[in-house]
């Protein structure tokens, strides 16, 4: 936001009695010293975030959207990967045959708008949204991704081949259900920002855990029948010996999930 726009916004807040007149000079001094105008009035508790954003949109001549009660379809929300949405504070909230509507905190970030436009090959209509509104929607990404992971896994589990002997391992590692389950787990781990994936077998099930920000958390519980295939698939990707179960092996592979950062 330019200095002139910030000044107009502050004066309008005072004129509409949304900001106490006796606070104007104090806020102006903060802004002139380099403090963002939003921080100066919203984070200090002087003006509500939604009120501030609605007025900012009005001054800039942009639409305003209140995301707090917005119902966003999962396929629309996930058009923009979570890390991109979080990094640029941008949310895809509505799509028609002719336009994709996104909500942003910073409408001057045209590079991310162009990225989204190229991705969907549709005109992108930008609206302003509050920081708190965007963060509220960001919290739903985790649930949406977990639902997507569960959907893929549940769909493929019915087709998983049970492994009865060593000769089955190579075959099951390339079996489509195992391939898709492995891809879903890896994709979800990337979206969650996981540094480690732990596969822990018990007598009856397999527990998938991610380490995120140093904390190990349970993500998914799979039936024991997938264990051999899942491990075999990872060994194939990492160029490890499938039939070696006793000695530790060191391997690596690259799994790319295309997104903008």
Short mmCIF file of N, CA and C in Angstrom, two decimals, residues 42-221:
data_model
loop_
_atom_site.label_atom_id
_atom_site.label_comp_id
_atom_site.label_asym_id
_atom_site.label_seq_id
_atom_site.Cartn_x
_atom_site.Cartn_y
_atom_site.Cartn_z
N UNK A 42 -4.82 -2.38 13.08
CA UNK A 42 -5.52 -3.64 13.33
C UNK A 42 -4.87 -4.42 14.46
N UNK A 43 -3.57 -4.64 14.35
CA UNK A 43 -2.88 -5.43 15.37
C UNK A 43 -2.86 -4.74 16.73
N UNK A 44 -3.02 -3.42 16.72
CA UNK A 44 -3.07 -2.69 17.99
C UNK A 44 -4.46 -2.70 18.60
N UNK A 45 -5.44 -3.26 17.86
CA UNK A 45 -6.80 -3.37 18.37
C UNK A 45 -7.65 -2.13 18.17
N UNK A 46 -7.17 -1.18 17.37
CA UNK A 46 -7.93 0.05 17.17
C UNK A 46 -9.08 -0.14 16.17
N UNK A 47 -8.87 -0.98 15.16
CA UNK A 47 -9.88 -1.18 14.11
C UNK A 47 -9.99 -2.67 13.83
N UNK A 48 -11.21 -3.15 13.62
CA UNK A 48 -11.45 -4.54 13.28
C UNK A 48 -10.84 -4.86 11.91
N UNK A 49 -10.27 -6.04 11.78
CA UNK A 49 -9.59 -6.46 10.56
C UNK A 49 -10.53 -6.43 9.35
N UNK A 50 -11.75 -6.93 9.51
CA UNK A 50 -12.69 -6.95 8.38
C UNK A 50 -13.11 -5.54 7.99
N UNK A 51 -13.32 -4.68 8.97
CA UNK A 51 -13.68 -3.28 8.69
C UNK A 51 -12.56 -2.59 7.93
N UNK A 52 -11.34 -2.79 8.39
CA UNK A 52 -10.17 -2.20 7.74
C UNK A 52 -10.07 -2.68 6.29
N UNK A 53 -10.20 -3.99 6.08
CA UNK A 53 -10.02 -4.57 4.74
C UNK A 53 -11.12 -4.12 3.79
N UNK A 54 -12.35 -4.06 4.28
CA UNK A 54 -13.47 -3.60 3.44
C UNK A 54 -13.25 -2.17 2.98
N UNK A 55 -12.76 -1.32 3.86
CA UNK A 55 -12.50 0.07 3.50
C UNK A 55 -11.31 0.17 2.55
N UNK A 56 -10.28 -0.62 2.80
CA UNK A 56 -9.13 -0.64 1.90
C UNK A 56 -9.56 -1.02 0.49
N UNK A 57 -10.41 -2.05 0.38
CA UNK A 57 -10.91 -2.48 -0.93
C UNK A 57 -11.69 -1.36 -1.61
N UNK A 58 -12.50 -0.67 -0.83
CA UNK A 58 -13.30 0.44 -1.37
C UNK A 58 -12.39 1.53 -1.94
N UNK A 59 -11.35 1.89 -1.21
CA UNK A 59 -10.43 2.94 -1.65
C UNK A 59 -9.64 2.51 -2.89
N UNK A 60 -9.26 1.24 -2.94
CA UNK A 60 -8.49 0.73 -4.07
C UNK A 60 -9.37 0.37 -5.27
N UNK A 61 -10.69 0.39 -5.08
CA UNK A 61 -11.60 0.05 -6.17
C UNK A 61 -11.62 -1.44 -6.48
N UNK A 62 -11.47 -2.25 -5.43
CA UNK A 62 -11.46 -3.71 -5.60
C UNK A 62 -12.64 -4.33 -4.86
N UNK A 63 -13.07 -5.53 -5.27
CA UNK A 63 -14.09 -6.25 -4.49
C UNK A 63 -13.52 -6.64 -3.14
N UNK A 64 -14.39 -6.82 -2.18
CA UNK A 64 -14.01 -7.30 -0.85
C UNK A 64 -14.78 -8.57 -0.57
N UNK A 65 -14.13 -9.56 0.03
CA UNK A 65 -14.81 -10.81 0.38
C UNK A 65 -14.50 -11.16 1.83
N UNK A 66 -15.54 -11.49 2.57
CA UNK A 66 -15.40 -11.95 3.95
C UNK A 66 -15.31 -13.47 3.91
N UNK A 67 -14.14 -14.02 4.18
CA UNK A 67 -13.92 -15.46 4.07
C UNK A 67 -14.38 -16.24 5.29
N UNK A 68 -14.75 -15.55 6.36
CA UNK A 68 -15.04 -16.25 7.61
C UNK A 68 -16.18 -17.24 7.49
N UNK A 69 -17.21 -16.89 6.73
CA UNK A 69 -18.36 -17.77 6.59
C UNK A 69 -18.48 -18.33 5.18
N UNK A 70 -17.42 -18.24 4.42
CA UNK A 70 -17.44 -18.67 3.03
C UNK A 70 -17.29 -20.19 2.96
N UNK A 71 -18.20 -20.84 2.25
CA UNK A 71 -18.08 -22.28 2.01
C UNK A 71 -17.34 -22.47 0.69
N UNK A 72 -16.16 -23.05 0.76
CA UNK A 72 -15.30 -23.19 -0.42
C UNK A 72 -15.18 -24.67 -0.77
N UNK A 73 -15.49 -25.00 -2.00
CA UNK A 73 -15.38 -26.38 -2.45
C UNK A 73 -13.92 -26.82 -2.45
N UNK A 74 -13.70 -28.07 -2.06
CA UNK A 74 -12.33 -28.57 -1.92
C UNK A 74 -11.56 -28.49 -3.23
N UNK A 75 -12.21 -28.81 -4.35
CA UNK A 75 -11.50 -28.79 -5.63
C UNK A 75 -11.11 -27.38 -6.04
N UNK A 76 -11.82 -26.38 -5.53
CA UNK A 76 -11.46 -24.99 -5.80
C UNK A 76 -10.34 -24.55 -4.87
N UNK A 77 -10.48 -24.85 -3.59
CA UNK A 77 -9.47 -24.47 -2.61
C UNK A 77 -8.09 -24.99 -2.98
N UNK A 78 -8.02 -26.24 -3.42
CA UNK A 78 -6.72 -26.88 -3.68
C UNK A 78 -6.15 -26.55 -5.06
N UNK A 79 -6.80 -25.68 -5.81
CA UNK A 79 -6.20 -25.18 -7.06
C UNK A 79 -4.86 -24.52 -6.74
N UNK A 80 -4.82 -23.81 -5.61
CA UNK A 80 -3.57 -23.19 -5.15
C UNK A 80 -3.01 -24.07 -4.03
N UNK A 81 -1.81 -24.64 -4.21
CA UNK A 81 -1.23 -25.49 -3.17
C UNK A 81 -1.12 -24.74 -1.84
N UNK A 82 -1.18 -25.49 -0.75
CA UNK A 82 -1.19 -24.86 0.57
C UNK A 82 0.03 -23.99 0.82
N UNK A 83 1.23 -24.47 0.49
CA UNK A 83 2.43 -23.68 0.76
C UNK A 83 2.42 -22.38 -0.02
N UNK A 84 1.88 -22.40 -1.24
CA UNK A 84 1.76 -21.19 -2.04
C UNK A 84 0.73 -20.25 -1.43
N UNK A 85 -0.41 -20.81 -1.04
CA UNK A 85 -1.46 -20.00 -0.42
C UNK A 85 -0.97 -19.35 0.86
N UNK A 86 -0.23 -20.13 1.65
CA UNK A 86 0.27 -19.61 2.93
C UNK A 86 1.36 -18.56 2.71
N UNK A 87 2.23 -18.82 1.74
CA UNK A 87 3.33 -17.89 1.49
C UNK A 87 2.90 -16.57 0.91
N UNK A 88 1.82 -16.58 0.12
CA UNK A 88 1.36 -15.36 -0.55
C UNK A 88 0.04 -14.84 0.00
N UNK A 89 -0.51 -15.53 0.99
CA UNK A 89 -1.80 -15.15 1.58
C UNK A 89 -2.84 -14.94 0.48
N UNK A 90 -3.07 -16.01 -0.27
CA UNK A 90 -4.03 -15.99 -1.37
C UNK A 90 -4.88 -17.25 -1.30
N UNK A 91 -6.18 -17.08 -1.51
CA UNK A 91 -7.13 -18.19 -1.44
C UNK A 91 -7.99 -18.21 -2.70
N UNK A 92 -8.07 -19.37 -3.37
CA UNK A 92 -9.05 -19.55 -4.44
C UNK A 92 -10.38 -19.94 -3.78
N UNK A 93 -11.42 -19.13 -4.00
CA UNK A 93 -12.66 -19.39 -3.27
C UNK A 93 -13.88 -19.65 -4.16
N UNK A 94 -13.77 -19.37 -5.45
CA UNK A 94 -14.93 -19.61 -6.32
C UNK A 94 -14.46 -19.74 -7.76
N UNK A 95 -15.04 -20.71 -8.48
CA UNK A 95 -14.69 -20.91 -9.88
C UNK A 95 -15.95 -21.15 -10.70
N UNK A 96 -16.02 -20.48 -11.84
CA UNK A 96 -17.08 -20.72 -12.82
C UNK A 96 -16.42 -21.16 -14.12
N UNK A 97 -17.23 -21.33 -15.16
CA UNK A 97 -16.66 -21.72 -16.45
C UNK A 97 -15.83 -20.60 -17.05
N UNK A 98 -16.05 -19.38 -16.59
CA UNK A 98 -15.41 -18.23 -17.23
C UNK A 98 -14.42 -17.47 -16.35
N UNK A 99 -14.37 -17.76 -15.04
CA UNK A 99 -13.50 -16.98 -14.17
C UNK A 99 -13.15 -17.75 -12.89
N UNK A 100 -11.96 -17.48 -12.36
CA UNK A 100 -11.57 -17.99 -11.04
C UNK A 100 -11.45 -16.77 -10.13
N UNK A 101 -12.11 -16.83 -9.00
CA UNK A 101 -12.06 -15.72 -8.04
C UNK A 101 -11.13 -16.08 -6.90
N UNK A 102 -10.20 -15.18 -6.63
CA UNK A 102 -9.25 -15.40 -5.54
C UNK A 102 -9.33 -14.23 -4.57
N UNK A 103 -9.04 -14.52 -3.32
CA UNK A 103 -9.00 -13.49 -2.28
C UNK A 103 -7.55 -13.34 -1.82
N UNK A 104 -7.10 -12.09 -1.70
CA UNK A 104 -5.71 -11.81 -1.34
C UNK A 104 -5.64 -10.75 -0.26
N UNK A 105 -4.56 -10.77 0.47
CA UNK A 105 -4.27 -9.70 1.42
C UNK A 105 -3.55 -8.57 0.72
N UNK A 106 -2.63 -8.92 -0.18
CA UNK A 106 -1.84 -7.93 -0.92
C UNK A 106 -2.16 -8.03 -2.41
N UNK A 107 -2.99 -7.12 -2.88
CA UNK A 107 -3.43 -7.18 -4.29
C UNK A 107 -2.33 -6.77 -5.26
N UNK A 108 -1.22 -6.23 -4.75
CA UNK A 108 -0.13 -5.81 -5.64
C UNK A 108 0.77 -6.97 -6.04
N UNK A 109 0.55 -8.15 -5.46
CA UNK A 109 1.36 -9.32 -5.78
C UNK A 109 0.87 -9.92 -7.10
N UNK A 110 1.22 -9.27 -8.19
CA UNK A 110 0.72 -9.66 -9.50
C UNK A 110 1.39 -10.94 -10.02
N UNK A 111 2.57 -11.22 -9.53
CA UNK A 111 3.28 -12.42 -9.99
C UNK A 111 2.52 -13.68 -9.63
N UNK A 112 1.97 -13.74 -8.41
CA UNK A 112 1.22 -14.92 -8.01
C UNK A 112 -0.11 -15.01 -8.76
N UNK A 113 -0.69 -13.86 -9.07
CA UNK A 113 -1.94 -13.85 -9.85
C UNK A 113 -1.68 -14.42 -11.24
N UNK A 114 -0.56 -14.04 -11.83
CA UNK A 114 -0.21 -14.55 -13.16
C UNK A 114 0.04 -16.06 -13.12
N UNK A 115 0.69 -16.53 -12.05
CA UNK A 115 0.91 -17.97 -11.88
C UNK A 115 -0.42 -18.72 -11.85
N UNK A 116 -1.37 -18.22 -11.07
CA UNK A 116 -2.68 -18.88 -10.95
C UNK A 116 -3.40 -18.85 -12.29
N UNK A 117 -3.31 -17.71 -12.98
CA UNK A 117 -3.95 -17.57 -14.29
C UNK A 117 -3.43 -18.63 -15.27
N UNK A 118 -2.12 -18.82 -15.30
CA UNK A 118 -1.53 -19.81 -16.21
C UNK A 118 -1.93 -21.22 -15.81
N UNK A 119 -2.08 -21.45 -14.53
CA UNK A 119 -2.40 -22.79 -14.06
C UNK A 119 -3.82 -23.20 -14.46
N UNK A 120 -4.78 -22.28 -14.36
CA UNK A 120 -6.18 -22.63 -14.63
C UNK A 120 -6.63 -22.23 -16.02
N UNK A 121 -5.80 -21.41 -16.71
CA UNK A 121 -6.15 -20.92 -18.05
C UNK A 121 -7.52 -20.24 -18.05
N UNK A 122 -7.75 -19.44 -17.02
CA UNK A 122 -8.98 -18.66 -16.89
C UNK A 122 -8.62 -17.26 -16.40
N UNK A 123 -9.45 -16.25 -16.71
CA UNK A 123 -9.24 -14.94 -16.10
C UNK A 123 -9.34 -15.07 -14.58
N UNK A 124 -8.51 -14.33 -13.86
CA UNK A 124 -8.50 -14.38 -12.40
C UNK A 124 -9.02 -13.05 -11.86
N UNK A 125 -10.07 -13.12 -11.08
CA UNK A 125 -10.66 -11.93 -10.47
C UNK A 125 -10.19 -11.84 -9.02
N UNK A 126 -9.55 -10.73 -8.69
CA UNK A 126 -8.95 -10.56 -7.37
C UNK A 126 -9.86 -9.74 -6.46
N UNK A 127 -10.05 -10.26 -5.26
CA UNK A 127 -10.76 -9.53 -4.21
C UNK A 127 -9.84 -9.41 -3.01
N UNK A 128 -10.06 -8.40 -2.19
CA UNK A 128 -9.29 -8.27 -0.96
C UNK A 128 -9.96 -9.06 0.16
N UNK A 129 -9.15 -9.67 1.00
CA UNK A 129 -9.65 -10.37 2.17
C UNK A 129 -8.75 -10.04 3.35
N UNK A 130 -9.29 -10.15 4.54
CA UNK A 130 -8.52 -9.83 5.74
C UNK A 130 -7.48 -10.90 6.02
N UNK A 131 -6.46 -10.52 6.77
CA UNK A 131 -5.43 -11.48 7.17
C UNK A 131 -6.07 -12.60 8.00
N UNK A 132 -6.94 -12.22 8.93
CA UNK A 132 -7.56 -13.23 9.79
C UNK A 132 -8.47 -14.16 8.99
N UNK A 133 -9.15 -13.61 7.99
CA UNK A 133 -10.01 -14.44 7.15
C UNK A 133 -9.22 -15.45 6.34
N UNK A 134 -8.10 -15.00 5.77
CA UNK A 134 -7.25 -15.91 4.99
C UNK A 134 -6.67 -17.00 5.88
N UNK A 135 -6.22 -16.63 7.07
CA UNK A 135 -5.65 -17.63 7.98
C UNK A 135 -6.70 -18.65 8.42
N UNK A 136 -7.93 -18.21 8.54
CA UNK A 136 -8.99 -19.15 8.92
C UNK A 136 -9.19 -20.20 7.84
N UNK A 137 -9.15 -19.76 6.58
CA UNK A 137 -9.30 -20.72 5.47
C UNK A 137 -8.07 -21.61 5.37
N UNK A 138 -6.89 -21.06 5.61
CA UNK A 138 -5.66 -21.86 5.55
C UNK A 138 -5.71 -23.04 6.51
N UNK A 139 -6.38 -22.84 7.63
CA UNK A 139 -6.48 -23.93 8.61
C UNK A 139 -7.31 -25.09 8.09
N UNK A 140 -8.15 -24.83 7.07
CA UNK A 140 -8.98 -25.90 6.51
C UNK A 140 -8.22 -26.73 5.48
N UNK A 141 -7.05 -26.25 5.03
CA UNK A 141 -6.26 -27.02 4.08
C UNK A 141 -5.91 -28.39 4.64
N UNK A 142 -5.49 -28.41 5.90
CA UNK A 142 -5.05 -29.67 6.49
C UNK A 142 -6.16 -30.70 6.47
N UNK A 143 -7.38 -30.27 6.85
CA UNK A 143 -8.51 -31.19 6.85
C UNK A 143 -8.84 -31.63 5.43
N UNK A 144 -8.75 -30.68 4.48
CA UNK A 144 -9.06 -30.99 3.09
C UNK A 144 -8.06 -31.99 2.53
N UNK A 145 -6.78 -31.78 2.82
CA UNK A 145 -5.75 -32.69 2.32
C UNK A 145 -5.87 -34.07 2.96
N UNK A 146 -6.19 -34.08 4.25
CA UNK A 146 -6.36 -35.36 4.95
C UNK A 146 -7.53 -36.13 4.37
N UNK A 147 -8.60 -35.41 4.02
CA UNK A 147 -9.76 -36.05 3.41
C UNK A 147 -9.40 -36.62 2.04
N UNK A 148 -8.61 -35.82 1.28
CA UNK A 148 -8.18 -36.29 -0.04
C UNK A 148 -7.32 -37.54 0.09
N UNK A 149 -6.40 -37.54 1.05
CA UNK A 149 -5.55 -38.71 1.28
C UNK A 149 -6.38 -39.92 1.64
N UNK A 150 -7.32 -39.74 2.55
CA UNK A 150 -8.19 -40.85 2.98
C UNK A 150 -9.02 -41.38 1.83
N UNK A 151 -9.52 -40.48 0.98
CA UNK A 151 -10.33 -40.89 -0.17
C UNK A 151 -9.53 -41.79 -1.11
N UNK A 152 -8.29 -41.36 -1.41
CA UNK A 152 -7.44 -42.15 -2.31
C UNK A 152 -7.14 -43.51 -1.71
N UNK A 153 -6.73 -43.50 -0.44
CA UNK A 153 -6.37 -44.74 0.23
C UNK A 153 -7.54 -45.70 0.30
N UNK A 154 -8.69 -45.20 0.73
CA UNK A 154 -9.87 -46.06 0.86
C UNK A 154 -10.31 -46.63 -0.48
N UNK A 155 -10.15 -45.85 -1.54
CA UNK A 155 -10.52 -46.31 -2.88
C UNK A 155 -9.61 -47.43 -3.35
N UNK A 156 -8.32 -47.33 -3.01
CA UNK A 156 -7.34 -48.29 -3.51
C UNK A 156 -7.18 -49.53 -2.63
N UNK A 157 -7.54 -49.43 -1.35
CA UNK A 157 -7.31 -50.54 -0.43
C UNK A 157 -8.01 -51.82 -0.86
N UNK A 158 -9.18 -51.67 -1.43
CA UNK A 158 -9.95 -52.87 -1.81
C UNK A 158 -9.26 -53.68 -2.91
N UNK A 159 -8.31 -53.03 -3.61
CA UNK A 159 -7.64 -53.70 -4.72
C UNK A 159 -6.21 -54.13 -4.40
N UNK A 160 -5.79 -53.90 -3.15
CA UNK A 160 -4.41 -54.26 -2.78
C UNK A 160 -4.24 -55.77 -2.78
N UNK A 161 -3.15 -56.22 -3.38
CA UNK A 161 -2.84 -57.65 -3.45
C UNK A 161 -2.08 -58.06 -2.19
N UNK A 162 -2.53 -59.12 -1.53
CA UNK A 162 -1.82 -59.63 -0.36
C UNK A 162 -0.53 -60.31 -0.81
N UNK A 163 0.55 -60.07 -0.06
CA UNK A 163 1.85 -60.67 -0.40
C UNK A 163 2.04 -61.91 0.45
N UNK A 164 2.20 -63.04 -0.23
CA UNK A 164 2.35 -64.31 0.48
C UNK A 164 3.77 -64.87 0.44
N UNK A 165 4.58 -64.39 -0.49
CA UNK A 165 5.96 -64.87 -0.57
C UNK A 165 6.84 -63.81 -1.22
N UNK A 166 8.15 -64.03 -1.20
CA UNK A 166 9.10 -63.06 -1.69
C UNK A 166 8.92 -62.77 -3.18
N UNK A 167 8.50 -63.76 -3.92
CA UNK A 167 8.38 -63.58 -5.37
C UNK A 167 7.29 -62.58 -5.73
N UNK A 168 6.37 -62.31 -4.80
CA UNK A 168 5.29 -61.37 -5.06
C UNK A 168 5.73 -59.91 -4.92
N UNK A 169 6.88 -59.67 -4.26
CA UNK A 169 7.24 -58.30 -3.90
C UNK A 169 7.43 -57.39 -5.11
N UNK A 170 8.16 -57.84 -6.11
CA UNK A 170 8.38 -57.01 -7.29
C UNK A 170 7.08 -56.68 -7.99
N UNK A 171 6.20 -57.67 -8.05
CA UNK A 171 4.90 -57.48 -8.71
C UNK A 171 4.04 -56.48 -7.96
N UNK A 172 3.99 -56.63 -6.64
CA UNK A 172 3.10 -55.76 -5.87
C UNK A 172 3.66 -54.34 -5.78
N UNK A 173 4.97 -54.17 -5.88
CA UNK A 173 5.57 -52.83 -5.82
C UNK A 173 5.12 -51.98 -7.00
N UNK A 174 4.80 -52.63 -8.11
CA UNK A 174 4.33 -51.90 -9.30
C UNK A 174 2.82 -51.99 -9.46
N UNK A 175 2.16 -52.59 -8.47
CA UNK A 175 0.71 -52.71 -8.53
C UNK A 175 0.09 -51.32 -8.38
N UNK A 176 -0.87 -50.99 -9.23
CA UNK A 176 -1.42 -49.64 -9.28
C UNK A 176 -1.96 -49.14 -7.95
N UNK A 177 -2.72 -49.93 -7.18
CA UNK A 177 -3.20 -49.43 -5.89
C UNK A 177 -2.06 -49.03 -4.94
N UNK A 178 -1.00 -49.83 -4.89
CA UNK A 178 0.14 -49.52 -4.02
C UNK A 178 0.85 -48.26 -4.53
N UNK A 179 0.99 -48.13 -5.83
CA UNK A 179 1.61 -46.94 -6.42
C UNK A 179 0.83 -45.70 -6.03
N UNK A 180 -0.49 -45.76 -6.14
CA UNK A 180 -1.32 -44.59 -5.84
C UNK A 180 -1.33 -44.25 -4.34
N UNK A 181 -1.35 -45.27 -3.50
CA UNK A 181 -1.30 -45.03 -2.06
C UNK A 181 0.03 -44.38 -1.68
N UNK A 182 1.12 -44.89 -2.24
CA UNK A 182 2.44 -44.31 -1.95
C UNK A 182 2.51 -42.87 -2.42
N UNK A 183 2.02 -42.60 -3.62
CA UNK A 183 2.03 -41.23 -4.14
C UNK A 183 1.19 -40.30 -3.26
N UNK A 184 0.05 -40.79 -2.80
CA UNK A 184 -0.82 -39.97 -1.96
C UNK A 184 -0.14 -39.62 -0.64
N UNK A 185 0.54 -40.59 -0.05
CA UNK A 185 1.25 -40.34 1.22
C UNK A 185 2.37 -39.33 1.01
N UNK A 186 3.13 -39.47 -0.07
CA UNK A 186 4.23 -38.54 -0.36
C UNK A 186 3.71 -37.14 -0.66
N UNK A 187 2.66 -37.05 -1.46
CA UNK A 187 2.08 -35.76 -1.82
C UNK A 187 1.57 -35.04 -0.57
N UNK A 188 0.89 -35.77 0.29
CA UNK A 188 0.35 -35.18 1.51
C UNK A 188 1.48 -34.72 2.43
N UNK A 189 2.56 -35.51 2.50
CA UNK A 189 3.69 -35.15 3.35
C UNK A 189 4.34 -33.85 2.87
N UNK A 190 4.47 -33.69 1.56
CA UNK A 190 5.03 -32.46 1.00
C UNK A 190 4.14 -31.27 1.34
N UNK A 191 2.84 -31.44 1.14
CA UNK A 191 1.90 -30.35 1.43
C UNK A 191 1.92 -29.95 2.90
N UNK A 192 2.19 -30.92 3.77
CA UNK A 192 2.22 -30.65 5.21
C UNK A 192 3.57 -30.10 5.67
N UNK A 193 4.56 -30.08 4.77
CA UNK A 193 5.88 -29.60 5.13
C UNK A 193 6.63 -30.57 6.02
N UNK A 194 6.40 -31.87 5.83
CA UNK A 194 7.04 -32.88 6.68
C UNK A 194 8.52 -33.04 6.33
N UNK A 195 9.33 -33.22 7.36
CA UNK A 195 10.75 -33.49 7.15
C UNK A 195 11.04 -34.99 7.15
N UNK A 196 10.16 -35.78 7.78
CA UNK A 196 10.32 -37.23 7.85
C UNK A 196 8.95 -37.90 7.71
N UNK A 197 8.98 -39.10 7.13
CA UNK A 197 7.80 -39.96 7.11
C UNK A 197 8.16 -41.24 7.84
N UNK A 198 7.40 -41.59 8.86
CA UNK A 198 7.65 -42.82 9.62
C UNK A 198 6.56 -43.84 9.29
N UNK A 199 6.98 -45.05 8.94
CA UNK A 199 6.06 -46.15 8.67
C UNK A 199 6.26 -47.18 9.77
N UNK A 200 5.28 -47.28 10.66
CA UNK A 200 5.43 -48.15 11.84
C UNK A 200 4.41 -49.29 11.81
N UNK A 201 4.87 -50.51 11.62
CA UNK A 201 3.95 -51.65 11.60
C UNK A 201 3.63 -52.14 13.01
N UNK A 202 2.41 -52.55 13.22
CA UNK A 202 2.01 -53.26 14.43
C UNK A 202 1.50 -54.63 13.99
N UNK A 203 0.94 -55.39 14.91
CA UNK A 203 0.46 -56.73 14.55
C UNK A 203 -0.69 -56.69 13.55
N UNK A 204 -1.50 -55.66 13.61
CA UNK A 204 -2.72 -55.65 12.79
C UNK A 204 -2.80 -54.47 11.83
N UNK A 205 -1.92 -53.46 11.97
CA UNK A 205 -2.06 -52.26 11.15
C UNK A 205 -0.71 -51.61 10.91
N UNK A 206 -0.73 -50.57 10.09
CA UNK A 206 0.46 -49.78 9.78
C UNK A 206 0.15 -48.32 10.08
N UNK A 207 0.96 -47.70 10.94
CA UNK A 207 0.74 -46.32 11.32
C UNK A 207 1.69 -45.43 10.53
N UNK A 208 1.14 -44.44 9.82
CA UNK A 208 1.94 -43.47 9.08
C UNK A 208 2.03 -42.20 9.92
N UNK A 209 3.27 -41.77 10.16
CA UNK A 209 3.49 -40.55 10.94
C UNK A 209 4.36 -39.58 10.14
N UNK A 210 4.09 -38.27 10.31
CA UNK A 210 4.93 -37.22 9.71
C UNK A 210 5.61 -36.45 10.84
N UNK A 211 6.84 -36.04 10.59
CA UNK A 211 7.48 -35.10 11.50
C UNK A 211 7.40 -33.71 10.88
N UNK A 212 6.67 -32.84 11.54
CA UNK A 212 6.49 -31.46 11.07
C UNK A 212 6.92 -30.51 12.18
N UNK A 213 7.84 -29.62 11.85
CA UNK A 213 8.38 -28.67 12.84
C UNK A 213 8.91 -29.39 14.08
N UNK A 214 9.54 -30.54 13.84
CA UNK A 214 10.17 -31.28 14.92
C UNK A 214 9.23 -32.16 15.72
N UNK A 215 7.94 -32.10 15.40
CA UNK A 215 6.95 -32.88 16.17
C UNK A 215 6.43 -34.04 15.31
N UNK A 216 6.50 -35.25 15.86
CA UNK A 216 6.01 -36.44 15.16
C UNK A 216 4.53 -36.63 15.47
N UNK A 217 3.70 -36.69 14.42
CA UNK A 217 2.27 -36.83 14.64
C UNK A 217 1.67 -37.91 13.75
N UNK A 218 0.66 -38.59 14.28
CA UNK A 218 -0.04 -39.62 13.53
C UNK A 218 -0.86 -38.98 12.41
N UNK A 219 -0.80 -39.59 11.23
CA UNK A 219 -1.54 -39.06 10.09
C UNK A 219 -2.55 -40.06 9.56
N UNK A 220 -2.17 -41.33 9.50
CA UNK A 220 -2.99 -42.32 8.82
C UNK A 220 -2.74 -43.70 9.41
N UNK A 221 -3.80 -44.49 9.50
CA UNK A 221 -3.67 -45.89 9.93
C UNK A 221 -4.15 -46.77 8.79
#
